Amino acid sequence: MLHGILFFFLTFQERTFTKIFLSLFPRTNAFDNMIPLQNNEKRGIVIMTLTLAIVLCTIVYRTTHQTAAGKDSDSLSTALPIKQRTAGKFAPRYYAQPEVKRESFPFDPNTADSNQLLRLGLTPSMVRGIYKFRSMGYCYSAPEDFARVPGMTRGLWSHLKPLIRIAPEFQPVELPKREFSVTSSSLEKTVSDTSTAINHTQQTKLKEGEKIDLNTADTTLFKRIPGVGSYYARQLVFYRDKLGGFVSLDQIEEIEGLTPLATNYLKIEAQQIRKIAINKASKNQLIYHPYLRLKRARAVWDYRHAHGPIQHAEILLTLPEFTAEDVQRLLPYLDFSY
């Protein structure tokens, strides 16, 4: 507000103050000759003088007012006792909460209402958690379950534990214990069944001299080979399907982990070889074959697109990705028709 009043006087009463100043200090030739000033400069001197005067008056007024107020407050504080003067400085900035008195009475945590839980000493947040737990269809089937309520302290739990009473409908169901009696007859029957199963298993294994066809047998027949279980039986069928059929018994050595003694129980009578049309097969079909894989299949694919169909196996030998051994084992599975 003081600045607004100052701005008003400086803006609208500028010329009036200038005239008053000039009337108090009339013009003299000696003054003009010593310090020649224009009208605008004289007007600025008047404004600066008035501004400084107002500012000084404001500072003096505020200083005098604050000093008087400080003396009054000091005299008032001196008149008060020491306890009343220091009470406001160290008073806590929060409201003191009344101490909750815990009541003691039996209760069921599955049916107790909020009023009863609060009287027992539980906090409102704990009560809300209990209500939420019960609304989800759960229940406290043992006193120890109630100890898991969030916010439960040791002191509160020691107060509540002897007061908990779980109704029978909330307690867990006790199943009757089953009694097993082992008689001599039942034990003999179990032993006989076990020995029969062992004998049956031993009878299913092939004997020396017995052989099965490698290209027509299924997993059941492969599991009759000594040393071959379910895993390797599936591996034999899987690798046979990828190859297109076995042409030699030595090829089972390409199955990692398979016992080499399995060749003693295998033979190849039906050479049902499924060949791959090397000039018509897609890139994925070429990659699927175990003897081509990605690198050789890509070389075949690129040659077909650059030079046309592959007419004989000698062309494969010109490709750096193939060796003579690779072409030799791959030849029974190739169909050069186009």
PDB file of N, CA and C in Angstrom, residues 174-272:
ATOM      1  N   GLU A 174     -12.199 -83.974  12.020  1.00  0.00           N
ATOM      2  CA  GLU A 174     -11.262 -85.036  12.372  1.00  0.00           C
ATOM      3  C   GLU A 174     -11.701 -86.315  11.655  1.00  0.00           C
ATOM      4  N   LEU A 175     -10.864 -86.756  10.733  1.00  0.00           N
ATOM      5  CA  LEU A 175     -11.160 -87.976   9.978  1.00  0.00           C
ATOM      6  C   LEU A 175     -10.760 -89.193  10.797  1.00  0.00           C
ATOM      7  N   PRO A 176     -11.538 -90.254  10.719  1.00  0.00           N
ATOM      8  CA  PRO A 176     -11.178 -91.476  11.461  1.00  0.00           C
ATOM      9  C   PRO A 176      -9.887 -92.083  10.906  1.00  0.00           C
ATOM     10  N   LYS A 177      -9.060 -92.554  11.791  1.00  0.00           N
ATOM     11  CA  LYS A 177      -7.806 -93.171  11.378  1.00  0.00           C
ATOM     12  C   LYS A 177      -8.065 -94.553  10.822  1.00  0.00           C
ATOM     13  N   ARG A 178      -7.406 -94.793   9.672  1.00  0.00           N
ATOM     14  CA  ARG A 178      -7.567 -96.108   9.041  1.00  0.00           C
ATOM     15  C   ARG A 178      -6.518 -97.055   9.616  1.00  0.00           C
ATOM     16  N   GLU A 179      -6.979 -98.202   9.982  1.00  0.00           N
ATOM     17  CA  GLU A 179      -6.094 -99.211  10.537  1.00  0.00           C
ATOM     18  C   GLU A 179      -5.816-100.270   9.483  1.00  0.00           C
ATOM     19  N   PHE A 180      -4.543-100.552   9.310  1.00  0.00           N
ATOM     20  CA  PHE A 180      -4.130-101.559   8.337  1.00  0.00           C
ATOM     21  C   PHE A 180      -3.617-102.776   9.094  1.00  0.00           C
ATOM     22  N   SER A 181      -4.147-103.880   8.730  1.00  0.00           N
ATOM     23  CA  SER A 181      -3.701-105.137   9.333  1.00  0.00           C
ATOM     24  C   SER A 181      -3.121-106.027   8.239  1.00  0.00           C
ATOM     25  N   VAL A 182      -1.939-106.496   8.455  1.00  0.00           N
ATOM     26  CA  VAL A 182      -1.247-107.344   7.485  1.00  0.00           C
ATOM     27  C   VAL A 182      -1.317-108.784   7.990  1.00  0.00           C
ATOM     28  N   THR A 183      -1.969-109.603   7.228  1.00  0.00           N
ATOM     29  CA  THR A 183      -2.062-111.027   7.572  1.00  0.00           C
ATOM     30  C   THR A 183      -1.078-111.810   6.718  1.00  0.00           C
ATOM     31  N   SER A 184      -0.850-113.005   7.131  1.00  0.00           N
ATOM     32  CA  SER A 184       0.109-113.850   6.412  1.00  0.00           C
ATOM     33  C   SER A 184      -0.385-114.159   5.000  1.00  0.00           C
ATOM     34  N   SER A 185      -1.708-114.340   4.842  1.00  0.00           N
ATOM     35  CA  SER A 185      -2.252-114.678   3.518  1.00  0.00           C
ATOM     36  C   SER A 185      -2.106-113.510   2.547  1.00  0.00           C
ATOM     37  N   SER A 186      -2.424-112.290   3.059  1.00  0.00           N
ATOM     38  CA  SER A 186      -2.314-111.129   2.182  1.00  0.00           C
ATOM     39  C   SER A 186      -0.865-110.851   1.825  1.00  0.00           C
ATOM     40  N   LEU A 187       0.055-111.074   2.777  1.00  0.00           N
ATOM     41  CA  LEU A 187       1.469-110.859   2.505  1.00  0.00           C
ATOM     42  C   LEU A 187       1.976-111.854   1.468  1.00  0.00           C
ATOM     43  N   GLU A 188       1.546-113.117   1.581  1.00  0.00           N
ATOM     44  CA  GLU A 188       1.959-114.120   0.602  1.00  0.00           C
ATOM     45  C   GLU A 188       1.428-113.794  -0.782  1.00  0.00           C
ATOM     46  N   LYS A 189       0.184-113.258  -0.840  1.00  0.00           N
ATOM     47  CA  LYS A 189      -0.392-112.907  -2.135  1.00  0.00           C
ATOM     48  C   LYS A 189       0.372-111.751  -2.767  1.00  0.00           C
ATOM     49  N   THR A 190       0.763-110.765  -1.938  1.00  0.00           N
ATOM     50  CA  THR A 190       1.509-109.625  -2.465  1.00  0.00           C
ATOM     51  C   THR A 190       2.858-110.066  -3.003  1.00  0.00           C
ATOM     52  N   VAL A 191       3.535-110.935  -2.265  1.00  0.00           N
ATOM     53  CA  VAL A 191       4.846-111.422  -2.700  1.00  0.00           C
ATOM     54  C   VAL A 191       4.725-112.230  -3.977  1.00  0.00           C
ATOM     55  N   SER A 192       3.685-113.029  -4.075  1.00  0.00           N
ATOM     56  CA  SER A 192       3.503-113.846  -5.279  1.00  0.00           C
ATOM     57  C   SER A 192       3.193-112.974  -6.491  1.00  0.00           C
ATOM     58  N   ASP A 193       2.378-111.926  -6.286  1.00  0.00           N
ATOM     59  CA  ASP A 193       2.064-111.021  -7.400  1.00  0.00           C
ATOM     60  C   ASP A 193       3.315-110.282  -7.864  1.00  0.00           C
ATOM     61  N   THR A 194       4.150-109.880  -6.900  1.00  0.00           N
ATOM     62  CA  THR A 194       5.373-109.168  -7.255  1.00  0.00           C
ATOM     63  C   THR A 194       6.330-110.064  -8.024  1.00  0.00           C
ATOM     64  N   SER A 195       6.481-111.298  -7.562  1.00  0.00           N
ATOM     65  CA  SER A 195       7.371-112.234  -8.256  1.00  0.00           C
ATOM     66  C   SER A 195       6.845-112.561  -9.640  1.00  0.00           C
ATOM     67  N   THR A 196       5.516-112.640  -9.770  1.00  0.00           N
ATOM     68  CA  THR A 196       4.924-112.899 -11.085  1.00  0.00           C
ATOM     69  C   THR A 196       5.207-111.750 -12.040  1.00  0.00           C
ATOM     70  N   ALA A 197       5.076-110.509 -11.518  1.00  0.00           N
ATOM     71  CA  ALA A 197       5.338-109.348 -12.369  1.00  0.00           C
ATOM     72  C   ALA A 197       6.801-109.301 -12.781  1.00  0.00           C
ATOM     73  N   ILE A 198       7.710-109.668 -11.844  1.00  0.00           N
ATOM     74  CA  ILE A 198       9.138-109.676 -12.178  1.00  0.00           C
ATOM     75  C   ILE A 198       9.426-110.726 -13.228  1.00  0.00           C
ATOM     76  N   ASN A 199       8.852-111.913 -13.037  1.00  0.00           N
ATOM     77  CA  ASN A 199       9.058-112.979 -14.015  1.00  0.00           C
ATOM     78  C   ASN A 199       8.504-112.599 -15.370  1.00  0.00           C
ATOM     79  N   HIS A 200       7.354-111.932 -15.367  1.00  0.00           N
ATOM     80  CA  HIS A 200       6.748-111.505 -16.634  1.00  0.00           C
ATOM     81  C   HIS A 200       7.644-110.488 -17.331  1.00  0.00           C
ATOM     82  N   THR A 201       8.224-109.572 -16.523  1.00  0.00           N
ATOM     83  CA  THR A 201       9.117-108.572 -17.107  1.00  0.00           C
ATOM     84  C   THR A 201      10.354-109.237 -17.684  1.00  0.00           C
ATOM     85  N   GLN A 202      10.890-110.194 -16.942  1.00  0.00           N
ATOM     86  CA  GLN A 202      12.058-110.887 -17.438  1.00  0.00           C
ATOM     87  C   GLN A 202      11.740-111.708 -18.678  1.00  0.00           C
ATOM     88  N   GLN A 203      10.545-112.249 -18.773  1.00  0.00           N
ATOM     89  CA  GLN A 203      10.183-113.038 -19.943  1.00  0.00           C
ATOM     90  C   GLN A 203      10.005-112.169 -21.178  1.00  0.00           C
ATOM     91  N   THR A 204       9.617-110.880 -21.006  1.00  0.00           N
ATOM     92  CA  THR A 204       9.391-110.032 -22.166  1.00  0.00           C
ATOM     93  C   THR A 204      10.689-109.619 -22.831  1.00  0.00           C
ATOM     94  N   LYS A 205      11.814-109.644 -22.142  1.00  0.00           N
ATOM     95  CA  LYS A 205      13.089-109.295 -22.739  1.00  0.00           C
ATOM     96  C   LYS A 205      13.515-110.381 -23.740  1.00  0.00           C
ATOM     97  N   LEU A 206      14.148-109.917 -24.805  1.00  0.00           N
ATOM     98  CA  LEU A 206      14.588-110.855 -25.837  1.00  0.00           C
ATOM     99  C   LEU A 206      15.762-111.688 -25.338  1.00  0.00           C
ATOM    100  N   LYS A 207      15.820-112.913 -25.781  1.00  0.00           N
ATOM    101  CA  LYS A 207      16.929-113.789 -25.466  1.00  0.00           C
ATOM    102  C   LYS A 207      17.954-113.716 -26.580  1.00  0.00           C
ATOM    103  N   GLU A 208      19.086-114.263 -26.336  1.00  0.00           N
ATOM    104  CA  GLU A 208      20.144-114.255 -27.346  1.00  0.00           C
ATOM    105  C   GLU A 208      19.673-115.044 -28.575  1.00  0.00           C
ATOM    106  N   GLY A 209      19.871-114.425 -29.706  1.00  0.00           N
ATOM    107  CA  GLY A 209      19.436-115.046 -30.963  1.00  0.00           C
ATOM    108  C   GLY A 209      18.110-114.511 -31.454  1.00  0.00           C
ATOM    109  N   GLU A 210      17.299-113.923 -30.565  1.00  0.00           N
ATOM    110  CA  GLU A 210      16.025-113.337 -30.982  1.00  0.00           C
ATOM    111  C   GLU A 210      16.264-111.906 -31.474  1.00  0.00           C
ATOM    112  N   LYS A 211      15.681-111.571 -32.629  1.00  0.00           N
ATOM    113  CA  LYS A 211      15.876-110.255 -33.222  1.00  0.00           C
ATOM    114  C   LYS A 211      14.558-109.712 -33.723  1.00  0.00           C
ATOM    115  N   ILE A 212      14.484-108.391 -33.755  1.00  0.00           N
ATOM    116  CA  ILE A 212      13.298-107.692 -34.269  1.00  0.00           C
ATOM    117  C   ILE A 212      13.742-106.757 -35.383  1.00  0.00           C
ATOM    118  N   ASP A 213      12.800-106.458 -36.272  1.00  0.00           N
ATOM    119  CA  ASP A 213      13.109-105.621 -37.440  1.00  0.00           C
ATOM    120  C   ASP A 213      13.205-104.153 -37.001  1.00  0.00           C
ATOM    121  N   LEU A 214      14.305-103.516 -37.363  1.00  0.00           N
ATOM    122  CA  LEU A 214      14.559-102.133 -36.947  1.00  0.00           C
ATOM    123  C   LEU A 214      13.624-101.143 -37.625  1.00  0.00           C
ATOM    124  N   ASN A 215      13.118-101.468 -38.821  1.00  0.00           N
ATOM    125  CA  ASN A 215      12.288-100.516 -39.560  1.00  0.00           C
ATOM    126  C   ASN A 215      10.793-100.722 -39.356  1.00  0.00           C
ATOM    127  N   THR A 216      10.383-101.760 -38.665  1.00  0.00           N
ATOM    128  CA  THR A 216       8.953-102.012 -38.477  1.00  0.00           C
ATOM    129  C   THR A 216       8.549-102.114 -37.001  1.00  0.00           C
ATOM    130  N   ALA A 217       9.489-102.266 -36.094  1.00  0.00           N
ATOM    131  CA  ALA A 217       9.164-102.438 -34.668  1.00  0.00           C
ATOM    132  C   ALA A 217       8.651-101.124 -34.087  1.00  0.00           C
ATOM    133  N   ASP A 218       7.774-101.269 -33.090  1.00  0.00           N
ATOM    134  CA  ASP A 218       7.283-100.102 -32.371  1.00  0.00           C
ATOM    135  C   ASP A 218       7.986-100.005 -31.019  1.00  0.00           C
ATOM    136  N   THR A 219       7.561 -99.060 -30.203  1.00  0.00           N
ATOM    137  CA  THR A 219       8.230 -98.847 -28.918  1.00  0.00           C
ATOM    138  C   THR A 219       8.082-100.046 -27.998  1.00  0.00           C
ATOM    139  N   THR A 220       6.959-100.752 -28.080  1.00  0.00           N
ATOM    140  CA  THR A 220       6.760-101.922 -27.217  1.00  0.00           C
ATOM    141  C   THR A 220       7.784-103.005 -27.519  1.00  0.00           C
ATOM    142  N   LEU A 221       8.041-103.237 -28.813  1.00  0.00           N
ATOM    143  CA  LEU A 221       9.030-104.244 -29.189  1.00  0.00           C
ATOM    144  C   LEU A 221      10.445-103.782 -28.859  1.00  0.00           C
ATOM    145  N   PHE A 222      10.719-102.482 -29.048  1.00  0.00           N
ATOM    146  CA  PHE A 222      12.063-101.984 -28.739  1.00  0.00           C
ATOM    147  C   PHE A 222      12.375-102.104 -27.244  1.00  0.00           C
ATOM    148  N   LYS A 223      11.360-101.990 -26.387  1.00  0.00           N
ATOM    149  CA  LYS A 223      11.596-102.108 -24.950  1.00  0.00           C
ATOM    150  C   LYS A 223      11.923-103.534 -24.527  1.00  0.00           C
ATOM    151  N   ARG A 224      11.746-104.498 -25.418  1.00  0.00           N
ATOM    152  CA  ARG A 224      12.121-105.878 -25.099  1.00  0.00           C
ATOM    153  C   ARG A 224      13.611-106.122 -25.262  1.00  0.00           C
ATOM    154  N   ILE A 225      14.301-105.172 -25.872  1.00  0.00           N
ATOM    155  CA  ILE A 225      15.754-105.303 -26.036  1.00  0.00           C
ATOM    156  C   ILE A 225      16.416-105.069 -24.680  1.00  0.00           C
ATOM    157  N   PRO A 226      17.287-105.907 -24.223  1.00  0.00           N
ATOM    158  CA  PRO A 226      17.976-105.681 -22.938  1.00  0.00           C
ATOM    159  C   PRO A 226      18.775-104.369 -22.964  1.00  0.00           C
ATOM    160  N   GLY A 227      18.543-103.581 -21.929  1.00  0.00           N
ATOM    161  CA  GLY A 227      19.228-102.295 -21.836  1.00  0.00           C
ATOM    162  C   GLY A 227      18.490-101.148 -22.489  1.00  0.00           C
ATOM    163  N   VAL A 228      17.329-101.405 -23.057  1.00  0.00           N
ATOM    164  CA  VAL A 228      16.540-100.359 -23.720  1.00  0.00           C
ATOM    165  C   VAL A 228      15.235-100.178 -22.946  1.00  0.00           C
ATOM    166  N   GLY A 229      15.014 -98.956 -22.493  1.00  0.00           N
ATOM    167  CA  GLY A 229      13.777 -98.643 -21.786  1.00  0.00           C
ATOM    168  C   GLY A 229      12.857 -97.788 -22.633  1.00  0.00           C
ATOM    169  N   SER A 230      11.930 -97.106 -21.964  1.00  0.00           N
ATOM    170  CA  SER A 230      10.933 -96.310 -22.681  1.00  0.00           C
ATOM    171  C   SER A 230      11.583 -95.147 -23.434  1.00  0.00           C
ATOM    172  N   TYR A 231      12.576 -94.507 -22.822  1.00  0.00           N
ATOM    173  CA  TYR A 231      13.186 -93.333 -23.452  1.00  0.00           C
ATOM    174  C   TYR A 231      13.871 -93.700 -24.767  1.00  0.00           C
ATOM    175  N   TYR A 232      14.750 -94.693 -24.725  1.00  0.00           N
ATOM    176  CA  TYR A 232      15.484 -95.055 -25.941  1.00  0.00           C
ATOM    177  C   TYR A 232      14.589 -95.734 -26.959  1.00  0.00           C
ATOM    178  N   ALA A 233      13.520 -96.366 -26.509  1.00  0.00           N
ATOM    179  CA  ALA A 233      12.553 -96.914 -27.467  1.00  0.00           C
ATOM    180  C   ALA A 233      11.908 -95.793 -28.266  1.00  0.00           C
ATOM    181  N   ARG A 234      11.554 -94.695 -27.587  1.00  0.00           N
ATOM    182  CA  ARG A 234      10.987 -93.534 -28.305  1.00  0.00           C
ATOM    183  C   ARG A 234      12.037 -92.882 -29.198  1.00  0.00           C
ATOM    184  N   GLN A 235      13.298 -92.846 -28.752  1.00  0.00           N
ATOM    185  CA  GLN A 235      14.349 -92.251 -29.566  1.00  0.00           C
ATOM    186  C   GLN A 235      14.582 -93.040 -30.854  1.00  0.00           C
ATOM    187  N   LEU A 236      14.499 -94.355 -30.784  1.00  0.00           N
ATOM    188  CA  LEU A 236      14.658 -95.174 -31.986  1.00  0.00           C
ATOM    189  C   LEU A 236      13.559 -94.885 -33.009  1.00  0.00           C
ATOM    190  N   VAL A 237      12.323 -94.786 -32.540  1.00  0.00           N
ATOM    191  CA  VAL A 237      11.218 -94.498 -33.454  1.00  0.00           C
ATOM    192  C   VAL A 237      11.323 -93.087 -34.002  1.00  0.00           C
ATOM    193  N   PHE A 238      11.686 -92.136 -33.176  1.00  0.00           N
ATOM    194  CA  PHE A 238      11.795 -90.739 -33.602  1.00  0.00           C
ATOM    195  C   PHE A 238      12.903 -90.554 -34.641  1.00  0.00           C
ATOM    196  N   TYR A 239      14.079 -91.149 -34.389  1.00  0.00           N
ATOM    197  CA  TYR A 239      15.187 -90.987 -35.326  1.00  0.00           C
ATOM    198  C   TYR A 239      14.914 -91.712 -36.635  1.00  0.00           C
ATOM    199  N   ARG A 240      14.208 -92.830 -36.554  1.00  0.00           N
ATOM    200  CA  ARG A 240      13.847 -93.553 -37.784  1.00  0.00           C
ATOM    201  C   ARG A 240      12.922 -92.721 -38.652  1.00  0.00           C
ATOM    202  N   ASP A 241      11.965 -92.002 -38.012  1.00  0.00           N
ATOM    203  CA  ASP A 241      11.055 -91.156 -38.780  1.00  0.00           C
ATOM    204  C   ASP A 241      11.786 -89.970 -39.411  1.00  0.00           C
ATOM    205  N   LYS A 242      12.780 -89.408 -38.725  1.00  0.00           N
ATOM    206  CA  LYS A 242      13.526 -88.286 -39.295  1.00  0.00           C
ATOM    207  C   LYS A 242      14.395 -88.728 -40.465  1.00  0.00           C
ATOM    208  N   LEU A 243      15.005 -89.883 -40.338  1.00  0.00           N
ATOM    209  CA  LEU A 243      15.839 -90.379 -41.425  1.00  0.00           C
ATOM    210  C   LEU A 243      15.023 -90.780 -42.647  1.00  0.00           C
ATOM    211  N   GLY A 244      13.898 -91.377 -42.395  1.00  0.00           N
ATOM    212  CA  GLY A 244      13.135 -91.999 -43.477  1.00  0.00           C
ATOM    213  C   GLY A 244      13.321 -93.501 -43.506  1.00  0.00           C
ATOM    214  N   GLY A 245      13.940 -94.035 -42.443  1.00  0.00           N
ATOM    215  CA  GLY A 245      14.191 -95.472 -42.366  1.00  0.00           C
ATOM    216  C   GLY A 245      15.674 -95.741 -42.221  1.00  0.00           C
ATOM    217  N   PHE A 246      15.996 -96.912 -41.614  1.00  0.00           N
ATOM    218  CA  PHE A 246      17.392 -97.306 -41.436  1.00  0.00           C
ATOM    219  C   PHE A 246      17.842 -98.147 -42.619  1.00  0.00           C
ATOM    220  N   VAL A 247      19.080 -97.905 -43.071  1.00  0.00           N
ATOM    221  CA  VAL A 247      19.675 -98.721 -44.136  1.00  0.00           C
ATOM    222  C   VAL A 247      20.819 -99.562 -43.588  1.00  0.00           C
ATOM    223  N   SER A 248      21.243 -99.278 -42.348  1.00  0.00           N
ATOM    224  CA  SER A 248      22.332-100.025 -41.737  1.00  0.00           C
ATOM    225  C   SER A 248      22.125-100.044 -40.235  1.00  0.00           C
ATOM    226  N   LEU A 249      22.555-101.168 -39.613  1.00  0.00           N
ATOM    227  CA  LEU A 249      22.454-101.257 -38.159  1.00  0.00           C
ATOM    228  C   LEU A 249      23.407-100.289 -37.457  1.00  0.00           C
ATOM    229  N   ASP A 250      24.456 -99.898 -38.150  1.00  0.00           N
ATOM    230  CA  ASP A 250      25.418 -98.981 -37.543  1.00  0.00           C
ATOM    231  C   ASP A 250      24.802 -97.601 -37.289  1.00  0.00           C
ATOM    232  N   GLN A 251      23.697 -97.294 -37.925  1.00  0.00           N
ATOM    233  CA  GLN A 251      23.091 -95.970 -37.756  1.00  0.00           C
ATOM    234  C   GLN A 251      22.521 -95.749 -36.355  1.00  0.00           C
ATOM    235  N   ILE A 252      22.241 -96.834 -35.605  1.00  0.00           N
ATOM    236  CA  ILE A 252      21.711 -96.630 -34.259  1.00  0.00           C
ATOM    237  C   ILE A 252      22.780 -96.062 -33.323  1.00  0.00           C
ATOM    238  N   GLU A 253      24.063 -96.134 -33.723  1.00  0.00           N
ATOM    239  CA  GLU A 253      25.117 -95.529 -32.918  1.00  0.00           C
ATOM    240  C   GLU A 253      25.042 -94.003 -32.956  1.00  0.00           C
ATOM    241  N   GLU A 254      24.281 -93.465 -33.904  1.00  0.00           N
ATOM    242  CA  GLU A 254      24.094 -92.011 -33.975  1.00  0.00           C
ATOM    243  C   GLU A 254      23.133 -91.510 -32.907  1.00  0.00           C
ATOM    244  N   ILE A 255      22.454 -92.423 -32.224  1.00  0.00           N
ATOM    245  CA  ILE A 255      21.579 -92.051 -31.106  1.00  0.00           C
ATOM    246  C   ILE A 255      22.446 -92.018 -29.856  1.00  0.00           C
ATOM    247  N   GLU A 256      22.616 -90.873 -29.283  1.00  0.00           N
ATOM    248  CA  GLU A 256      23.528 -90.697 -28.167  1.00  0.00           C
ATOM    249  C   GLU A 256      23.032 -91.455 -26.929  1.00  0.00           C
ATOM    250  N   GLY A 257      23.924 -92.257 -26.350  1.00  0.00           N
ATOM    251  CA  GLY A 257      23.622 -92.963 -25.116  1.00  0.00           C
ATOM    252  C   GLY A 257      23.039 -94.353 -25.293  1.00  0.00           C
ATOM    253  N   LEU A 258      22.662 -94.712 -26.494  1.00  0.00           N
ATOM    254  CA  LEU A 258      22.073 -96.033 -26.713  1.00  0.00           C
ATOM    255  C   LEU A 258      23.165 -97.094 -26.668  1.00  0.00           C
ATOM    256  N   THR A 259      22.890 -98.177 -25.967  1.00  0.00           N
ATOM    257  CA  THR A 259      23.882 -99.233 -25.822  1.00  0.00           C
ATOM    258  C   THR A 259      24.204 -99.868 -27.178  1.00  0.00           C
ATOM    259  N   PRO A 260      25.472-100.053 -27.500  1.00  0.00           N
ATOM    260  CA  PRO A 260      25.817-100.678 -28.789  1.00  0.00           C
ATOM    261  C   PRO A 260      25.432-102.147 -28.852  1.00  0.00           C
ATOM    262  N   LEU A 261      25.169-102.769 -27.680  1.00  0.00           N
ATOM    263  CA  LEU A 261      24.755-104.177 -27.670  1.00  0.00           C
ATOM    264  C   LEU A 261      23.370-104.381 -28.247  1.00  0.00           C
ATOM    265  N   ALA A 262      22.633-103.270 -28.480  1.00  0.00           N
ATOM    266  CA  ALA A 262      21.284-103.399 -29.024  1.00  0.00           C
ATOM    267  C   ALA A 262      21.300-103.963 -30.435  1.00  0.00           C
ATOM    268  N   THR A 263      22.440-103.833 -31.161  1.00  0.00           N
ATOM    269  CA  THR A 263      22.511-104.370 -32.530  1.00  0.00           C
ATOM    270  C   THR A 263      22.425-105.891 -32.548  1.00  0.00           C
ATOM    271  N   ASN A 264      22.718-106.533 -31.416  1.00  0.00           N
ATOM    272  CA  ASN A 264      22.647-107.993 -31.360  1.00  0.00           C
ATOM    273  C   ASN A 264      21.216-108.494 -31.413  1.00  0.00           C
ATOM    274  N   TYR A 265      20.253-107.592 -31.165  1.00  0.00           N
ATOM    275  CA  TYR A 265      18.844-107.996 -31.154  1.00  0.00           C
ATOM    276  C   TYR A 265      18.056-107.332 -32.276  1.00  0.00           C
ATOM    277  N   LEU A 266      18.752-106.753 -33.255  1.00  0.00           N
ATOM    278  CA  LEU A 266      18.088-106.031 -34.329  1.00  0.00           C
ATOM    279  C   LEU A 266      18.497-106.593 -35.687  1.00  0.00           C
ATOM    280  N   LYS A 267      17.627-106.392 -36.657  1.00  0.00           N
ATOM    281  CA  LYS A 267      17.900-106.789 -38.038  1.00  0.00           C
ATOM    282  C   LYS A 267      17.146-105.844 -38.961  1.00  0.00           C
ATOM    283  N   ILE A 268      17.550-105.816 -40.214  1.00  0.00           N
ATOM    284  CA  ILE A 268      16.872-104.986 -41.216  1.00  0.00           C
ATOM    285  C   ILE A 268      16.458-105.915 -42.348  1.00  0.00           C
ATOM    286  N   GLU A 269      15.174-106.146 -42.438  1.00  0.00           N
ATOM    287  CA  GLU A 269      14.628-106.982 -43.515  1.00  0.00           C
ATOM    288  C   GLU A 269      13.851-106.133 -44.509  1.00  0.00           C
ATOM    289  N   ALA A 270      12.992-105.287 -43.998  1.00  0.00           N
ATOM    290  CA  ALA A 270      12.171-104.452 -44.887  1.00  0.00           C
ATOM    291  C   ALA A 270      12.822-103.078 -44.984  1.00  0.00           C
ATOM    292  N   GLN A 271      13.416-102.798 -46.126  1.00  0.00           N
ATOM    293  CA  GLN A 271      14.039-101.487 -46.328  1.00  0.00           C
ATOM    294  C   GLN A 271      13.002-100.517 -46.876  1.00  0.00           C
ATOM    295  N   GLN A 272      12.181-100.063 -45.982  1.00  0.00           N
ATOM    296  CA  GLN A 272      11.147 -99.096 -46.354  1.00  0.00           C
ATOM    297  C   GLN A 272      11.726 -97.679 -46.194  1.00  0.00           C
TER     298      GLN A 272
END
